[in-house]
Every structure is written in structure tokens, then in C-alpha cells.
Amino acid sequence: MAIFIDMKTFQPHDSIFDSFNIVKIPLHALNMLECIFETFPFIKKNKIWKGFFNNKWVLAISILISILFSYWLLSDLFSLNHIGSAEHGASVKEGIKDTSKGEAISSGSRYLLLILLEVIIFHFSVKTLSILSGQDQDIKFREFVAAEKRMIKLLFISFIKGVIAGVLVWVILSLMGIGFLSSFIMFLVYSYFMGYAFIDNYNEQFNISIKDSLLKVRQHVGAATLLGVVVSALIYIPIIGPFIAPLLGAIAATIYSHKYQVHKVLTPID
């Protein structure tokens, strides 16, 4: 009896890592950096803030959130010094617990900020795309609600993935004797999830599902990660950081996504 083996079973795309465009990480990161530098001139030229703050209560709430988060994020930063990585001679279980807790606190705070300011993020993402495409888009209330729900779902999934990744990264690097690098690696992982959230706001405008959006953003993993690193750093600027960072992230992500047509990117399953 002849036995036939389907060689497709052994193709590289079976691995989750093969859905990431690893080869072009440096190029895409540089392209995103260029778009970030274009963000400030774009805001100044188009006066993109006009109209949004006509309602003073929106501005007041945004400032209040920024102030509270400045205090919260800085408190988290100092608390991480007490958590840190596992002390010398600590058990693997203690190391996993300490590292995972520290990363979860930091990422959780940033994710919550994005959820609270999703209305602002989505507004400026739509506004930026309208200017770039030359097509005015009137955002309705139900679209803001849908964007908020999507952001909550997306970041919840990202948070769970991050916790799992944190444990795996710490165990693997510890076994290799370089466990001290786990915090740095996880910072990049969470930065990718941050950047993905911003680019997803762009993809959402083309009615792309969260699953398909994830596959498309993976093709621009370098860009998403760099954007997440920049936004994460800006958030820690007292008072203005928690407000300015998401705003700039939304605009930069849209400029990049429009320039490189991220919503049209072919994915491994296309």
C-alpha cells in the first residue's frame, strides 16, 4: 500500500514566527522613524487639533487623565525597582513570578491608558486618514463605541499573550544563563503590542477583522515595535506625556499605514 505524505504539513508557514516579517524589521523600523519625524510638521500644517476640543469637558477630562496617569505610571516605575528580576539564588518559580508581575504592572498601566483615551486615538486616526486620502469621514457615535470595544478586546488578548510570553522568555533565557535580558526582551514584546494597537485603528477603518489585522501588522513588526517603544517612552513625560503620546502614536501609525498601504498587505493566508 502506497503511503503519500503531504509535504505542505512541513512547510515553514506552520510556525507562528513565520507569519512575522523578520527580514525587513530594520527597514520597517527606519520607515516608521521617518513617519514619526513627519508627524509634527503634519500636525502643524493641517492644524489637526481643530474642532476636537470645542467641548471643554473633553479637554478637561483628557488633562485629568494625563495627570493621574503621570502619577500612576511613575509610581509603577519605582515599584518595579522592588520587584525586579529574581535575586541571585532564587528559585525558578520565584523568578517567573517576579518578572511576570513587573512586566504585567508596566504593560497593564499603558494598556489602560490606551483604553481610556481610545476616543482621542480613533478620532485622530480617522482625521489623519481623511487628510491623507482627501476624503472626509464623518465619525458617528456608534463607531466610537465599536472602536472602544475593539480596543478593549485587542488589548485584553495582548495582555494575556504578554503574560504567557513573559514566562516563556524568562524560562528560556534563564536556562541559557542570560535571564537578566528577559526584561529588555519583554519590553520589546509589549512595545510591539502597543504599536499593533495603534496600527489596528487604521485597519479598523477598512473593516478588517482583528485576526486579519494582526496578520497584516506582523508583516510590519519592525514598524509596530519601534512605534511602541517611542510611545512607551513618551508616556513617562510628566503631565503631558500620557496625553501627547497616544495622540502622536495615532497620527504616526496612520501616516505610516497609509504610505505603505498596510491594509492591503498580503498575509500568509491570503
C-alpha atoms as one frame of an Amber mdcrd trajectory, in Angstrom:
protein
   0.000   0.000   0.000   1.468   3.324  -1.068   1.840   5.976   1.551   1.562
   9.599   0.463   2.909  12.359   2.663   1.511  15.839   2.233   4.651  17.972
   2.247   2.549  21.073   2.976   2.377  19.806   6.521   6.062  20.579   6.894
   6.060  23.994   5.233   7.530  26.911   7.257   4.240  28.807   7.454   3.080
  26.288  10.072   5.192  28.161  12.637   3.743  31.316  14.182   7.119  33.005
  13.813   6.957  32.610  10.044   3.993  34.987   9.907   6.324  37.778  11.091
   8.377  39.637   8.500  11.654  39.211  10.392  13.936  40.028   7.458  12.573
  43.548   6.990  12.466  44.560  10.671  15.316  47.128  10.346  13.874  48.639
   7.145  10.349  48.936   8.520  11.637  50.369  11.794  13.536  53.079   9.889
  10.458  53.793   7.772   8.370  54.227  10.924  11.012  56.511  12.424  10.779
  58.674   9.313   6.994  58.846   9.684   7.332  59.813  13.351   9.532  62.745
  12.321   6.875  63.702   9.759   4.171  63.762  12.436   4.969  67.155  13.977
   5.083  69.046  10.627   1.864  67.238   9.625   0.073  68.376  12.789   1.279
  71.951  12.373   0.425  72.156   8.675  -3.077  70.683   8.936  -3.963  72.043
  12.401  -5.365  68.619  13.070  -6.464  69.515  16.589  -9.121  71.964  15.337
 -12.663  71.049  16.278 -11.860  68.250  18.679 -11.519  70.419  21.759 -14.546
  72.595  21.116 -16.106  70.791  24.056 -14.086  71.961  27.040 -15.124  68.951
  29.107 -13.234  66.695  26.674 -10.078  68.735  27.172 -10.581  68.817  30.958
 -11.047  65.044  31.179  -8.031  64.444  28.928  -5.841  66.633  31.130  -7.152
  64.942  34.287  -6.394  61.503  32.855  -2.890  62.665  31.908  -2.176  63.978
  35.399  -3.488  60.851  37.128  -1.548  58.599  34.795   1.645  60.568  35.272
   1.389  59.813  38.972   0.321  56.210  38.389   2.995  55.381  35.806   5.789
  56.946  37.824   4.621  55.013  40.868   4.741  51.820  38.803   8.236  52.692
  37.625   9.504  52.987  41.176   7.644  49.870  42.293   9.450  47.831  39.641
  12.710  48.519  41.459  11.356  46.492  44.351  10.082  43.738  42.096  12.868
  43.486  39.505  14.129  40.154  38.362  14.746  37.191  40.627  17.504  37.662
  43.177  20.634  35.554  42.980  19.878  32.046  44.198  16.113  32.465  43.922
  14.066  29.573  42.610  12.765  29.415  39.062   9.236  29.743  40.378  10.104
  32.976  42.243  11.902  34.330  39.196   8.926  33.723  36.943   6.575  35.294
  39.454   8.678  38.439  39.968   9.441  39.036  36.296   5.876  38.392  35.141
   4.466  40.657  37.849   6.774  43.527  36.959   6.043  43.340  33.241   2.308
  42.929  33.844   2.168  46.054  36.027   4.011  48.186  33.488   2.168  46.964
  30.396  -1.189  46.931  32.144  -0.866  50.613  33.012  -0.035  51.566  29.431
  -2.835  49.427  28.036  -5.348  51.019  30.388  -4.261  54.462  29.202  -4.933
  53.478  25.589  -8.377  52.192  26.553  -9.264  55.423  28.367  -8.025  57.584
  25.510  -9.294  55.416  22.642 -11.805  58.104  21.683  -8.919  60.509  21.089
  -6.780  57.877  19.348  -9.555  56.818  16.978 -10.579  60.420  16.250  -7.078
  61.464  15.208  -6.526  58.263  13.275  -9.677  58.907  11.207  -8.866  62.616
  10.875  -5.336  61.878   9.658  -6.535  59.337   7.102  -9.176  61.797   5.869
  -6.475  64.398   5.206  -4.092  61.935   3.549  -6.765  60.364   1.353  -8.610
  63.590   0.617 -11.895  62.018   1.667 -13.800  63.469   4.612 -15.132  60.923
   7.046 -17.912  61.744   9.470 -17.449  59.662  12.625 -20.681  58.573  14.233
 -21.140  57.787  17.913 -21.666  54.071  17.289 -18.283  53.956  15.515 -16.592
  55.371  18.610 -18.352  52.749  20.725 -17.278  49.983  18.331 -13.688  51.280
  18.378 -13.678  51.307  22.184 -14.963  47.732  22.393 -12.404  46.599  19.836
  -9.539  48.255  21.712 -10.577  46.600  24.987 -10.773  43.178  23.312  -7.499
  43.642  21.448  -5.525  44.778  24.494  -7.009  42.066  26.697  -5.789  39.455
  24.221  -2.410  41.201  24.001  -2.119  41.288  27.789  -2.738  37.541  28.086
  -0.259  36.826  25.297   2.270  39.076  27.003   1.984  37.281  30.341   2.447
  33.903  28.667   5.364  35.202  26.584   6.947  36.673  29.720   7.012  33.303
  31.431   8.397  31.511  28.376  11.055  34.154  27.718  12.233  34.140  31.348
  12.459  30.329  31.469  14.298  30.026  28.143  16.767  32.827  28.836  17.352
  31.610  32.387  18.198  28.147  31.127  20.667  29.806  28.760  22.178  31.730
  31.668  21.059  35.145  30.392  17.851  35.614  32.358  18.819  39.239  33.045
  17.845  40.033  29.430  14.226  38.971  29.933  13.032  42.433  30.978  14.543
  44.035  27.879  13.089  41.376  25.557   9.653  41.714  27.143   9.810  45.497
  26.829  10.170  44.985  23.065   7.355  42.416  23.050   4.965  44.763  24.839
   6.113  47.630  22.613   5.081  45.561  19.600   1.622  45.058  21.104   1.386
  48.817  21.731   2.310  49.639  18.145  -0.079  46.993  16.881  -2.945  48.670
  18.772  -2.293  51.982  17.012  -1.970  50.468  13.536  -5.127  48.441  14.176
  -7.059  51.721  14.450  -6.073  52.316  10.839  -7.020  48.810   9.712 -10.342
  49.074  11.523 -11.385  51.869   9.149 -11.254  49.342   6.298 -13.470  46.873
   8.178 -10.586  44.451   8.682 -11.137  41.933  11.473  -8.836  41.803  14.500
  -7.447  38.456  13.329  -6.646  39.685   9.814  -5.319  42.965  11.179  -2.902
  41.034  13.396  -1.574  39.075  10.413  -1.093  42.254   8.390   0.684  44.092
  11.221   3.017  41.117  11.665   4.322  41.921   8.199   5.393  45.281   9.669
   6.602  44.035  13.047   9.632  46.361  12.967   7.447  49.429  12.458   4.946
  48.418  15.146   7.691  47.710  17.681   9.531  50.985  17.111   6.300  52.956
  17.404   5.511  51.147  20.648   8.975  51.939  22.028   8.594  55.653  21.238
   5.077  55.864  22.659   6.071  53.941  25.803   8.957  56.364  26.383   6.854
  59.493  25.778   4.158  58.320  28.188   6.567  58.796  31.108   6.931  62.542
  30.449   5.105  64.086  33.444   1.651  65.608  32.850   1.733  65.952  29.058
   3.188  62.537  28.233   0.087  60.348  28.807  -1.935  62.684  26.555   0.586
  63.574  23.849   1.993  60.053  23.368  -1.272  58.349  22.280  -2.114  61.301
  20.036   1.249  61.214  18.284   1.114  57.429  18.117  -2.251  57.509  16.349
  -1.097  60.047  13.768   2.297  58.432  13.126   0.704  54.989  12.773  -1.816
  56.322  10.250   0.824  58.176   8.227   2.933  55.011   8.041   0.000  52.692
   7.339  -1.316  54.938   4.564   2.098  55.412   2.973   2.831  51.672   2.925
  -0.793  50.544   2.480  -0.743  48.201   5.468  -4.407  47.286   4.955  -3.522
  45.820   1.535  -0.562  43.799   2.740  -0.740  40.143   1.778  -0.678  37.793
   4.755   0.424  34.137   4.930  -3.194  33.036   4.494  -4.076  35.389   1.611
